[in-house]
XYZ file of C-alpha atoms in Angstrom:
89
model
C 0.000 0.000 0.000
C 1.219 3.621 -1.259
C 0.810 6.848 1.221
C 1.260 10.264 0.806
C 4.272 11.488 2.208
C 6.223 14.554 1.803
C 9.939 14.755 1.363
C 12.908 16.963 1.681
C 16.702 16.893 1.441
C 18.991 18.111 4.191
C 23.041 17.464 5.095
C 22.786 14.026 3.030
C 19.748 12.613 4.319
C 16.109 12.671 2.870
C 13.138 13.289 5.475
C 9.853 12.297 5.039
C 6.636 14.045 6.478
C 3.495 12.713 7.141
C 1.343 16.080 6.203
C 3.111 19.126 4.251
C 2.819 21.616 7.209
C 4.639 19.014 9.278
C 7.616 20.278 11.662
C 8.820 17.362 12.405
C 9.708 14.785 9.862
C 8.307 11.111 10.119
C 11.211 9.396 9.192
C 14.851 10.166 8.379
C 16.683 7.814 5.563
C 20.721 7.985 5.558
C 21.667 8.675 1.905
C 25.148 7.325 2.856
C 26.044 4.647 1.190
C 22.963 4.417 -1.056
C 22.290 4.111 -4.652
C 19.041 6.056 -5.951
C 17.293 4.124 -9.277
C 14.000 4.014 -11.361
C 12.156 1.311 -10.562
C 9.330 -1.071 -12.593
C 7.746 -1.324 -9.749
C 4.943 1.473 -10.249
C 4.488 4.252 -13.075
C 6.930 7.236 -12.120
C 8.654 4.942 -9.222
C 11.899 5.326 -7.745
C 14.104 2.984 -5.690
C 16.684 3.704 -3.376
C 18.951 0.944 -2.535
C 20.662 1.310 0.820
C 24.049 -1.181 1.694
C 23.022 -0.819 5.434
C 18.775 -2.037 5.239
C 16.352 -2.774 2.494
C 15.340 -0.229 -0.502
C 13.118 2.518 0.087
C 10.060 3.235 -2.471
C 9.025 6.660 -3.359
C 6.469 7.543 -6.075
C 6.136 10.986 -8.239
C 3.441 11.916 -9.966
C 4.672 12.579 -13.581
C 8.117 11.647 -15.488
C 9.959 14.883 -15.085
C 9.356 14.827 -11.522
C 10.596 11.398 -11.194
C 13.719 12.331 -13.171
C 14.072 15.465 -11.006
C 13.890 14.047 -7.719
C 16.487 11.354 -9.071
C 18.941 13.795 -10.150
C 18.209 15.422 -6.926
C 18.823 12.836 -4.477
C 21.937 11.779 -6.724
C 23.277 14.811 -5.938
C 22.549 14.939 -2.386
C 24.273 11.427 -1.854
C 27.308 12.259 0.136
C 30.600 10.952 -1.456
C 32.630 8.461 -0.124
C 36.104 8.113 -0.833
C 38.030 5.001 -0.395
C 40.839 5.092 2.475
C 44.685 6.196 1.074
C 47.580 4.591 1.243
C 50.074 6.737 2.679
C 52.865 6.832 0.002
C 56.552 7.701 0.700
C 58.762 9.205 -2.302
């Protein structure tokens, strides 16, 4: 089952509200680590694969807001770079 929700993006994290005029968000999901798709699932779907838990399901209501909210979220995934080896030389 589908519900309304509201989101927003803050500091590499996306935060879902229950009603628009919400303070307080519902939920909180991590973008670390996380991969953000389209998904088959349902018309204008989107996935977002976490390493840490399962995927998360969010729904738009047209195409360019799908694509929007993909390139969005893409860009609010924080970037992790692999540890360096100290070299000498």
């Amino acid at each position: 089952k589908w519900s309304l929700r509201w989101f927003a993006l803050r500091q590499g994290c996306l935060l879902y509200y229950k009603a628009e005029k919400d303070k307080q968000p519902r939920g909180v999901i991590s973008l670390q680590n996380t991969r953000v798709q389209f998904s088959v699932l349902k018309q204008f779907a989107i996935e977002i694969v976490c390493e840490a838990s399962s995927s998360y399901y969010l729904c738009a209501s047209t195409a360019l807001e799908q694509t929007e909210w993909i390139d969005a979220i893409r860009d609010a995934i924080p970037i992790s770079f692999p540890p360096q080896e100290n070299q000498v030389g």
